[in-house]
CSV table of C-alpha atoms in Angstrom, one decimal:
chain,number,residue,atom,x,y,z
A,1,MET,CA,-35.0,29.9,15.4
A,2,GLY,CA,-33.4,29.1,18.8
A,3,SER,CA,-29.9,27.5,19.1
A,4,ILE,CA,-29.5,23.8,19.5
A,5,SER,CA,-28.7,22.8,23.1
A,6,THR,CA,-25.3,21.2,23.3
A,7,THR,CA,-26.1,19.5,26.6
A,8,ALA,CA,-28.9,17.5,24.8
A,9,SER,CA,-26.7,16.6,21.9
A,10,ARG,CA,-26.6,13.0,20.8
A,11,PHE,CA,-23.0,13.6,19.9
A,12,ALA,CA,-21.8,15.2,23.1
A,13,SER,CA,-19.6,12.2,24.0
A,14,ALA,CA,-17.8,12.2,20.6
A,15,PRO,CA,-14.1,12.6,21.3
A,16,TYR,CA,-11.8,14.9,19.4
A,17,ILE,CA,-9.5,12.9,17.1
A,18,PRO,CA,-6.4,14.6,15.7
A,19,PRO,CA,-6.1,14.8,11.9
A,20,ASP,CA,-4.3,12.0,10.1
A,21,ALA,CA,-0.6,12.8,10.5
A,22,ILE,CA,0.4,12.4,6.8
A,23,PHE,CA,-2.5,14.4,5.4
A,24,ALA,CA,-1.9,17.1,8.1
A,25,LEU,CA,1.8,17.1,7.1
A,26,THR,CA,0.8,17.6,3.4
A,27,ALA,CA,-1.4,20.6,4.4
A,28,GLU,CA,1.6,22.1,6.2
A,29,TYR,CA,3.7,21.6,3.2
A,30,LEU,CA,1.2,23.2,0.8
A,31,ALA,CA,0.9,26.3,3.1
A,32,ASP,CA,4.7,26.7,3.2
A,33,SER,CA,5.9,29.5,0.9
A,34,PHE,CA,9.6,28.6,1.0
A,35,PRO,CA,10.8,28.1,-2.6
A,36,LYS,CA,13.0,25.1,-1.9
A,37,LYS,CA,10.5,23.2,0.3
A,38,VAL,CA,10.5,19.4,-0.2
A,39,ASN,CA,7.6,17.0,0.4
A,40,LEU,CA,8.8,13.6,1.4
A,41,GLY,CA,5.6,12.7,3.3
A,42,GLN,CA,2.7,11.5,1.3
A,43,GLY,CA,3.3,8.3,-0.7
A,44,ALA,CA,2.3,9.4,-4.2
A,45,TYR,CA,4.6,9.0,-7.2
A,46,ARG,CA,6.1,12.2,-8.6
A,47,ASP,CA,8.2,12.6,-11.8
A,48,SER,CA,11.6,14.1,-12.1
A,49,LYS,CA,10.0,17.6,-11.9
A,50,ALA,CA,8.1,16.8,-8.7
A,51,GLN,CA,4.8,16.7,-10.6
A,52,PRO,CA,2.1,14.0,-10.7
A,53,TRP,CA,2.7,11.6,-13.6
A,54,VAL,CA,-0.1,10.2,-15.8
A,55,LEU,CA,1.1,6.8,-16.9
A,56,PRO,CA,1.0,6.5,-20.8
A,57,SER,CA,-0.8,3.2,-20.4
A,58,VAL,CA,-3.4,4.9,-18.2
A,59,ALA,CA,-3.8,7.9,-20.7
A,60,ARG,CA,-4.3,5.5,-23.6
A,61,SER,CA,-6.8,3.3,-21.7
A,62,ARG,CA,-8.7,6.4,-20.6
A,63,GLN,CA,-8.8,7.8,-24.2
A,64,LEU,CA,-10.2,4.5,-25.5
A,65,ILE,CA,-13.0,4.7,-23.0
A,66,ILE,CA,-13.7,8.3,-24.0
A,67,ASP,CA,-13.7,7.4,-27.7
A,68,LYS,CA,-16.3,4.7,-27.1
A,69,GLY,CA,-18.5,7.3,-25.3
A,70,LEU,CA,-18.8,7.9,-21.6
A,71,GLN,CA,-21.8,6.5,-19.8
A,72,HIS,CA,-23.0,7.0,-16.3
A,73,GLU,CA,-24.4,3.7,-15.3
A,74,TYR,CA,-24.3,1.5,-12.2
A,75,LEU,CA,-21.8,-1.3,-12.0
A,76,PRO,CA,-23.0,-4.6,-10.4
A,77,ILE,CA,-22.6,-4.7,-6.6
A,78,LEU,CA,-19.4,-6.7,-6.9
A,79,GLY,CA,-18.0,-4.4,-9.5
A,80,LEU,CA,-16.8,-4.7,-13.0
A,81,ALA,CA,-16.5,-8.4,-13.8
A,82,GLN,CA,-13.6,-8.0,-16.3
A,83,PHE,CA,-11.6,-6.0,-13.8
A,84,ARG,CA,-12.2,-8.5,-11.0
A,85,GLU,CA,-11.1,-11.4,-13.1
A,86,LYS,CA,-8.0,-9.7,-14.4
A,87,ALA,CA,-7.0,-8.4,-11.0
A,88,ALA,CA,-7.2,-11.9,-9.5
A,89,GLU,CA,-5.2,-13.2,-12.4
A,90,LEU,CA,-2.6,-10.5,-11.9
A,91,ALA,CA,-2.2,-11.4,-8.2
A,92,LEU,CA,-2.1,-15.2,-8.6
A,93,GLY,CA,-0.5,-15.6,-12.0
A,94,PRO,CA,-2.3,-16.8,-15.1
A,95,GLN,CA,-1.6,-20.5,-14.6
A,96,SER,CA,-2.6,-20.6,-10.9
A,97,TYR,CA,-5.7,-18.5,-11.6
A,98,ALA,CA,-6.8,-20.7,-14.4
A,99,ALA,CA,-6.4,-23.8,-12.3
A,100,ASN,CA,-8.1,-22.4,-9.2
A,101,ARG,CA,-10.6,-19.8,-10.5
A,102,ASN,CA,-13.6,-21.8,-9.3
A,103,LYS,CA,-12.2,-21.5,-5.7
A,104,ILE,CA,-11.7,-17.7,-6.0
A,105,ALA,CA,-14.1,-15.0,-4.8
A,106,THR,CA,-13.6,-11.4,-5.8
A,107,CYS,CA,-15.1,-8.0,-5.2
A,108,GLN,CA,-14.1,-4.6,-6.5
A,109,THR,CA,-13.3,-2.1,-3.7
A,110,LEU,CA,-12.4,1.5,-3.0
A,111,SER,CA,-8.7,1.0,-3.5
A,112,GLY,CA,-6.6,-0.9,-0.9
A,113,THR,CA,-8.2,0.6,2.2
A,114,GLY,CA,-11.6,-0.6,1.0
A,115,ALA,CA,-10.2,-4.1,0.2
A,116,LEU,CA,-8.7,-4.3,3.8
A,117,HIS,CA,-12.0,-3.2,5.3
A,118,LEU,CA,-14.1,-5.6,3.3
A,119,ALA,CA,-11.7,-8.4,4.1
A,120,GLY,CA,-12.1,-7.6,7.8
A,121,ARG,CA,-15.9,-7.6,7.5
A,122,ILE,CA,-16.0,-11.0,5.9
A,123,LEU,CA,-13.5,-12.5,8.3
A,124,ALA,CA,-15.4,-11.1,11.2
A,125,SER,CA,-18.7,-12.5,9.8
A,126,CYS,CA,-17.2,-16.0,9.3
A,127,GLN,CA,-15.3,-16.1,12.6
A,128,PRO,CA,-17.6,-14.4,15.2
A,129,ALA,CA,-15.9,-15.9,18.2
A,130,ALA,CA,-13.7,-13.4,20.0
A,131,SER,CA,-11.0,-16.0,20.3
A,132,SER,CA,-10.7,-16.2,16.5
A,133,ARG,CA,-10.5,-12.5,15.9
A,134,LYS,CA,-6.8,-11.8,16.7
A,135,VAL,CA,-4.9,-9.9,14.0
A,136,TYR,CA,-1.1,-9.8,14.1
A,137,ILE,CA,0.2,-6.6,12.6
A,138,PRO,CA,3.9,-5.8,12.1
A,139,GLU,CA,5.5,-2.9,14.0
A,140,PRO,CA,6.0,-0.5,12.4
A,141,THR,CA,3.3,-0.7,9.7
A,142,TRP,CA,1.0,1.5,7.7
A,143,SER,CA,-1.1,3.4,10.4
A,144,ASN,CA,-4.4,2.5,8.7
A,145,HIS,CA,-4.0,-1.2,9.5
A,146,HIS,CA,-4.7,-0.7,13.2
A,147,LEU,CA,-7.5,1.8,12.5
A,148,VAL,CA,-9.3,-0.6,10.0
A,149,PHE,CA,-9.1,-3.7,12.1
A,150,SER,CA,-9.7,-2.1,15.5
A,151,THR,CA,-12.8,-0.4,14.4
A,152,LEU,CA,-14.1,-3.7,13.2
A,153,GLY,CA,-13.7,-5.2,16.7
A,154,PHE,CA,-10.5,-7.2,16.1
A,155,ASP,CA,-7.9,-7.7,18.8
A,156,CYS,CA,-4.9,-6.1,17.2
A,157,GLN,CA,-1.6,-7.6,18.3
A,158,THR,CA,1.7,-6.1,17.2
A,159,PHE,CA,5.0,-7.8,16.8
A,160,ARG,CA,8.5,-6.4,16.2
A,161,TYR,CA,9.2,-6.5,12.4
A,162,TYR,CA,12.1,-4.0,12.3
A,163,ASP,CA,15.3,-4.1,14.3
A,164,PRO,CA,16.2,-0.4,14.7
A,165,ALA,CA,19.8,-1.2,15.9
A,166,ALA,CA,20.7,-3.4,12.9
A,167,LYS,CA,18.2,-1.5,10.6
A,168,THR,CA,17.0,-4.7,9.1
A,169,LEU,CA,14.1,-7.2,9.3
A,170,ASP,CA,13.9,-8.9,12.7
A,171,MET,CA,13.3,-12.6,11.6
A,172,ASP,CA,13.8,-13.9,15.1
A,173,SER,CA,10.9,-11.8,16.3
A,174,TYR,CA,8.8,-12.9,13.3
A,175,ARG,CA,9.4,-16.6,14.0
A,176,ALA,CA,8.7,-16.3,17.7
A,177,THR,CA,5.4,-14.4,17.0
A,178,LEU,CA,4.1,-16.9,14.5
A,179,ASP,CA,5.1,-19.9,16.7
A,180,ALA,CA,3.2,-18.4,19.7
A,181,ALA,CA,0.1,-17.2,17.8
A,182,ASP,CA,-3.2,-18.8,18.4
A,183,PRO,CA,-4.4,-21.1,15.6
A,184,GLY,CA,-6.9,-19.3,13.4
A,185,SER,CA,-5.3,-15.9,14.0
A,186,ILE,CA,-4.9,-13.5,11.1
A,187,VAL,CA,-1.5,-12.2,10.1
A,188,VAL,CA,-1.2,-9.0,8.0
A,189,LEU,CA,1.5,-9.4,5.4
A,190,HIS,CA,2.9,-6.7,3.2
A,191,ALA,CA,3.2,-8.5,-0.1
A,192,CYS,CA,6.2,-6.3,-1.1
A,193,ALA,CA,7.6,-2.8,-0.5
A,194,HIS,CA,6.9,-2.9,3.2
A,195,ASN,CA,5.5,0.4,4.5
A,196,PRO,CA,7.3,2.2,6.1
A,197,THR,CA,10.6,0.3,6.3
A,198,GLY,CA,11.1,-0.8,2.7
A,199,LEU,CA,12.4,-4.1,4.0
A,200,ASP,CA,10.8,-7.3,2.6
A,201,PRO,CA,11.6,-10.9,3.5
A,202,THR,CA,13.7,-12.7,0.9
A,203,PRO,CA,12.1,-15.6,-1.0
A,204,ALA,CA,13.7,-18.0,1.4
A,205,GLN,CA,12.3,-16.1,4.4
A,206,TRP,CA,8.9,-16.0,2.8
A,207,ARG,CA,9.0,-19.8,2.4
A,208,GLU,CA,9.9,-20.1,6.1
A,209,ILE,CA,7.1,-17.7,7.2
A,210,GLY,CA,4.6,-19.6,5.0
A,211,ALA,CA,5.7,-23.0,6.4
A,212,ILE,CA,5.2,-21.8,10.0
A,213,MET,CA,1.8,-20.3,9.2
A,214,LYS,CA,0.6,-23.4,7.5
A,215,GLN,CA,1.8,-25.6,10.4
A,216,ARG,CA,0.2,-23.3,13.0
A,217,GLY,CA,-3.1,-22.8,11.1
A,218,LEU,CA,-2.7,-19.0,10.7
A,219,PHE,CA,-4.6,-17.0,8.1
A,220,PRO,CA,-2.6,-14.8,5.7
A,221,LEU,CA,-4.0,-11.4,4.7
A,222,PHE,CA,-1.9,-9.7,2.1
A,223,ASP,CA,-1.8,-6.0,1.7
A,224,ALA,CA,-0.7,-5.7,-1.9
A,225,ALA,CA,-0.5,-2.0,-2.8
A,226,TYR,CA,2.8,-2.0,-4.8
A,227,LEU,CA,2.8,-5.0,-7.2
A,228,GLY,CA,5.1,-4.1,-10.1
A,229,PHE,CA,5.8,-0.7,-8.6
A,230,ASN,CA,8.3,-2.1,-6.1
A,231,SER,CA,10.8,-3.8,-8.4
A,232,GLY,CA,9.4,-3.1,-11.9
A,233,ASP,CA,8.6,-6.8,-12.2
A,234,LEU,CA,5.1,-8.0,-11.3
A,235,ASP,CA,6.0,-11.7,-11.0
A,236,GLN,CA,8.8,-10.9,-8.6
A,237,ASP,CA,6.6,-8.6,-6.4
A,238,ALA,CA,3.8,-11.2,-6.3
A,239,PHE,CA,6.1,-14.0,-5.2
A,240,ALA,CA,4.8,-14.3,-1.6
A,241,ILE,CA,1.1,-14.3,-2.7
A,242,ARG,CA,1.7,-17.0,-5.3
A,243,HIS,CA,3.8,-19.1,-3.0
A,244,PHE,CA,1.2,-19.1,-0.2
A,245,VAL,CA,-1.8,-19.8,-2.4
A,246,THR,CA,-0.3,-22.0,-5.2
A,247,GLU,CA,2.6,-23.9,-3.5
A,248,LEU,CA,1.3,-24.1,0.1
A,249,GLU,CA,-2.4,-24.3,-0.9
A,250,LEU,CA,-3.4,-21.9,1.9
A,251,GLU,CA,-6.6,-20.0,2.0
A,252,ALA,CA,-5.8,-16.3,1.9
A,253,ALA,CA,-7.1,-12.8,1.4
A,254,VAL,CA,-5.3,-10.5,-1.1
A,255,CYS,CA,-6.1,-6.8,-0.8
A,256,LEU,CA,-5.1,-5.1,-4.1
A,257,SER,CA,-4.7,-1.4,-4.8
A,258,PHE,CA,-4.1,0.2,-8.2
A,259,ALA,CA,-3.4,3.7,-6.7
A,260,LYS,CA,0.4,3.3,-6.8
A,261,ASN,CA,1.1,1.0,-9.7
A,262,MET,CA,-1.3,2.7,-12.1
A,263,GLY,CA,-1.2,6.2,-10.5
A,264,LEU,CA,-4.9,6.1,-10.0
A,265,TYR,CA,-5.1,8.5,-7.1
A,266,GLU,CA,-7.4,11.2,-8.5
A,267,LEU,CA,-8.1,12.4,-12.0
A,268,THR,CA,-8.2,16.1,-13.0
A,269,TRP,CA,-10.0,16.1,-16.3
A,270,MET,CA,-11.3,19.3,-18.0
A,271,GLY,CA,-10.7,21.2,-14.8
A,272,VAL,CA,-12.7,18.8,-12.7
A,273,SER,CA,-11.3,16.5,-10.0
A,274,VAL,CA,-12.8,13.0,-10.3
A,275,GLY,CA,-11.9,10.3,-7.7
A,276,GLU,CA,-11.1,7.0,-9.3
A,277,ARG,CA,-9.5,5.0,-6.6
A,278,VAL,CA,-9.8,1.3,-7.5
A,279,GLY,CA,-8.9,-1.9,-5.7
A,280,CYS,CA,-10.0,-5.5,-5.5
A,281,LEU,CA,-10.4,-8.1,-2.7
A,282,VAL,CA,-9.4,-11.6,-3.8
A,283,LEU,CA,-10.2,-14.5,-1.6
A,284,ALA,CA,-8.5,-17.8,-2.2
A,285,THR,CA,-10.8,-20.4,-0.6
A,286,ALA,CA,-10.7,-24.2,-0.1
A,287,SER,CA,-13.4,-25.2,-2.5
A,288,ALA,CA,-15.8,-24.1,-5.2
A,289,ASP,CA,-18.8,-24.2,-2.9
A,290,ILE,CA,-17.1,-22.1,-0.3
A,291,ALA,CA,-16.1,-19.6,-3.0
A,292,VAL,CA,-19.7,-19.2,-4.2
A,293,ASN,CA,-20.9,-18.7,-0.7
A,294,SER,CA,-18.1,-16.3,0.1
A,295,GLN,CA,-18.8,-14.2,-3.0
A,296,SER,CA,-22.5,-14.0,-2.1
A,297,LEU,CA,-21.5,-12.7,1.4
A,298,LEU,CA,-19.1,-10.2,-0.1
A,299,GLU,CA,-21.9,-8.9,-2.3
A,300,SER,CA,-24.2,-8.5,0.7
A,301,LEU,CA,-21.5,-6.7,2.7
A,302,GLN,CA,-20.7,-4.4,-0.2
A,303,ARG,CA,-24.4,-3.6,-0.7
A,304,SER,CA,-24.8,-2.6,3.0
A,305,GLU,CA,-21.8,-0.2,2.8
A,306,ILE,CA,-21.4,1.4,-0.6
A,307,SER,CA,-24.1,-0.3,-2.7
A,308,ASN,CA,-21.8,-0.6,-5.7
A,309,PRO,CA,-18.3,0.8,-6.6
A,310,PRO,CA,-17.4,3.6,-9.0
A,311,ALA,CA,-16.8,2.6,-12.7
A,312,PHE,CA,-14.3,4.8,-14.4
A,313,GLY,CA,-11.1,3.7,-12.6
A,314,ALA,CA,-12.1,0.1,-12.9
A,315,ARG,CA,-12.6,0.5,-16.6
A,316,ILE,CA,-9.2,2.1,-17.0
A,317,ALA,CA,-7.5,-0.7,-15.0
A,318,ALA,CA,-9.4,-3.4,-16.8
A,319,GLY,CA,-8.5,-1.9,-20.2
A,320,ILE,CA,-4.8,-2.1,-19.3
A,321,LEU,CA,-5.0,-5.6,-17.8
A,322,ALA,CA,-7.0,-7.1,-20.6
A,323,ASP,CA,-5.2,-5.7,-23.6
A,324,GLU,CA,-1.9,-7.2,-24.6
A,325,GLY,CA,-0.5,-3.9,-26.0
A,326,LEU,CA,-1.6,-1.8,-23.1
A,327,ARG,CA,-0.3,-4.4,-20.7
A,328,GLY,CA,3.1,-4.2,-22.3
A,329,LEU,CA,3.0,-0.4,-22.2
A,330,TRP,CA,2.1,-0.6,-18.5
A,331,ALA,CA,5.1,-2.9,-17.9
A,332,GLU,CA,7.3,-0.2,-19.3
A,333,ASP,CA,5.6,2.4,-17.1
A,334,LEU,CA,6.3,0.3,-14.0
A,335,LYS,CA,10.0,0.1,-15.0
A,336,THR,CA,10.1,3.9,-15.4
A,337,MET,CA,8.6,4.6,-12.0
A,338,SER,CA,10.6,1.9,-10.1
A,339,GLY,CA,13.8,2.8,-11.9
A,340,ARG,CA,13.5,6.5,-11.1
A,341,ILE,CA,12.9,5.7,-7.4
A,342,GLN,CA,15.8,3.3,-7.3
A,343,SER,CA,18.1,6.0,-8.8
A,344,MET,CA,17.0,8.5,-6.3
A,345,ARG,CA,17.6,6.1,-3.5
A,346,ARG,CA,21.2,5.7,-4.6
A,347,ALA,CA,21.6,9.4,-5.1
A,348,LEU,CA,20.4,10.1,-1.5
A,349,HIS,CA,22.8,7.5,-0.2
A,350,GLU,CA,25.7,8.9,-2.1
A,351,GLY,CA,24.8,12.4,-0.9
A,352,LEU,CA,24.7,11.4,2.7
A,353,VAL,CA,28.0,9.7,2.4
A,354,ARG,CA,29.6,12.6,0.5
A,355,ASN,CA,28.4,15.1,3.2
A,356,ALA,CA,29.7,12.8,5.9
A,357,ALA,CA,26.3,12.4,7.6
A,358,PRO,CA,27.0,10.7,10.9
A,359,GLY,CA,26.2,7.0,10.9
A,360,ASN,CA,26.1,4.3,8.3
A,361,TRP,CA,23.5,4.7,5.5
A,362,ASP,CA,23.8,1.3,3.7
A,363,HIS,CA,20.4,0.4,5.1
A,364,LEU,CA,18.9,2.7,2.5
A,365,LEU,CA,20.3,0.5,-0.3
A,366,ARG,CA,18.8,-2.7,1.4
A,367,GLN,CA,15.4,-1.1,1.3
A,368,SER,CA,13.1,-1.1,-1.8
A,369,GLY,CA,9.9,0.5,-3.0
A,370,MET,CA,8.5,3.9,-2.6
A,371,PHE,CA,9.7,4.5,1.0
A,372,GLY,CA,13.0,4.9,2.8
A,373,PHE,CA,13.2,4.5,6.6
A,374,LEU,CA,16.0,6.9,7.7
A,375,GLY,CA,16.2,6.1,11.4
A,376,LEU,CA,16.2,9.8,12.5
A,377,SER,CA,15.1,11.0,15.9
A,378,ALA,CA,11.9,12.9,16.3
A,379,GLY,CA,13.9,16.0,17.1
A,380,ALA,CA,15.8,15.7,13.8
A,381,VAL,CA,12.6,15.3,11.8
A,382,LYS,CA,11.2,18.4,13.5
A,383,THR,CA,14.3,20.5,12.8
A,384,LEU,CA,14.3,19.4,9.1
A,385,LYS,CA,10.8,20.7,8.8
A,386,GLU,CA,11.2,23.9,10.7
A,387,LYS,CA,14.6,25.0,9.6
A,388,HIS,CA,15.1,23.3,6.2
A,389,HIS,CA,11.4,23.0,5.0
A,390,ILE,CA,11.8,19.3,4.4
A,391,TYR,CA,8.6,17.4,5.3
A,392,MET,CA,8.6,13.7,6.3
A,393,ALA,CA,6.6,11.4,8.6
A,394,GLY,CA,7.4,11.7,12.3
A,395,ASN,CA,9.1,8.3,12.3
A,396,SER,CA,11.5,9.5,9.5
A,397,ARG,CA,9.8,7.5,6.8
A,398,ILE,CA,10.3,9.4,3.5
A,399,SER,CA,8.7,9.0,0.1
A,400,ILE,CA,11.7,8.4,-2.2
A,401,ALA,CA,9.4,9.5,-5.0
A,402,GLY,CA,9.5,13.0,-3.6
A,403,LEU,CA,13.3,13.3,-4.4
A,404,ASN,CA,14.6,14.4,-7.8
A,405,ALA,CA,17.8,15.8,-9.3
A,406,ASP,CA,16.9,19.3,-8.2
A,407,ASN,CA,16.4,18.6,-4.5
A,408,VAL,CA,18.2,15.4,-3.5
A,409,ALA,CA,21.6,17.2,-2.9
A,410,TYR,CA,19.8,19.8,-0.7
A,411,VAL,CA,18.0,17.0,1.3
A,412,ALA,CA,21.3,15.1,1.8
A,413,ARG,CA,23.1,18.2,3.0
A,414,SER,CA,20.3,19.2,5.3
A,415,ILE,CA,20.1,15.8,6.9
A,416,ALA,CA,23.9,15.8,7.4
A,417,LYS,CA,23.9,19.2,9.0
A,418,VAL,CA,21.0,18.4,11.4
A,419,LEU,CA,22.7,15.2,12.5
A,420,GLU,CA,26.0,16.9,12.9
A,421,ASP,CA,24.4,19.6,15.1
A,422,GLU,CA,22.7,16.9,17.2
A,423,LYS,CA,26.0,15.4,18.2
């Protein structure tokens, strides 16, 4: 058999795209044989021994499913109905969901990324004109936001969210961007635990943002990957979503992920890895008729892409959300995770101060959620990896969950030394 001619290849014009930075960083970490190496890159929860943690509520829900007998059957195209209902109720709150459920459209997705992509698909389908396809994305943000919306043909506009000098949220830039945005534009909003800065608007600032968006006719798209995981309190973390939908009566898209707050990244069971990433897209619409039509369009779009979503993770999540006992156990799990992260945030701050790391580190205490935004130079990040085997994103975002009692002092000393050497 002769070789295929590369000059005739249909794919000859395909560009080389570098690997995703965070996944490439994780691969470097795994290949490192240094015994004291520290992974602060990938945003996945780790316990006090740097190990993945199966939430007790998840373990119990999973066991109940197994006890009933595992089945391998298709879900409906839109996903597991009980999961979709309970996920929407979680985001909006029981009272608001009950009052507005006939105006809600939902679809189970492949975690938060799938929810964002499906939201982009339906928004593009309903607003085909180029002038109505601007998406305003905070800078900095999770890198996949730009990738998802740009590949769907949206005009991605960035605005300054973070003030690097003050190391805080830049509300002046936020206001100016919203005031100048074209009516009908989409604005990506981190519901809580902003990635990567860990800085969220206060309730008063959320009210101001919402008021401007309503007055300007802008569409809110919430990336809600950390509800309950951020503060340990689901109601507190869902404040912005509920204010926009219930109080301001705005249409909105809410992209839910249960990867972080239920630890549903991947399951290793009986020696086999089983993907179980689960999310949900919740659309709050203006009327019951629009909700029915929107849900039918979601079903068609889902059918064209993945046909129907996987079942196991959705059944685990639905079991937790629908059972009062498991829901209470999950609430304790959320406090465990958020509490450990908060304690490590304080420990890192104390270590940096104790080691006289140049600069003021109080911004770490103003941040919340899984991530800390250190504000280091690219050179410092590189030195920390090469000389101290501490791995973090190139913009010095760290996963606080990667810290524990055995490594936090080492990380603080190393950062202090690198910064002192830079002076």
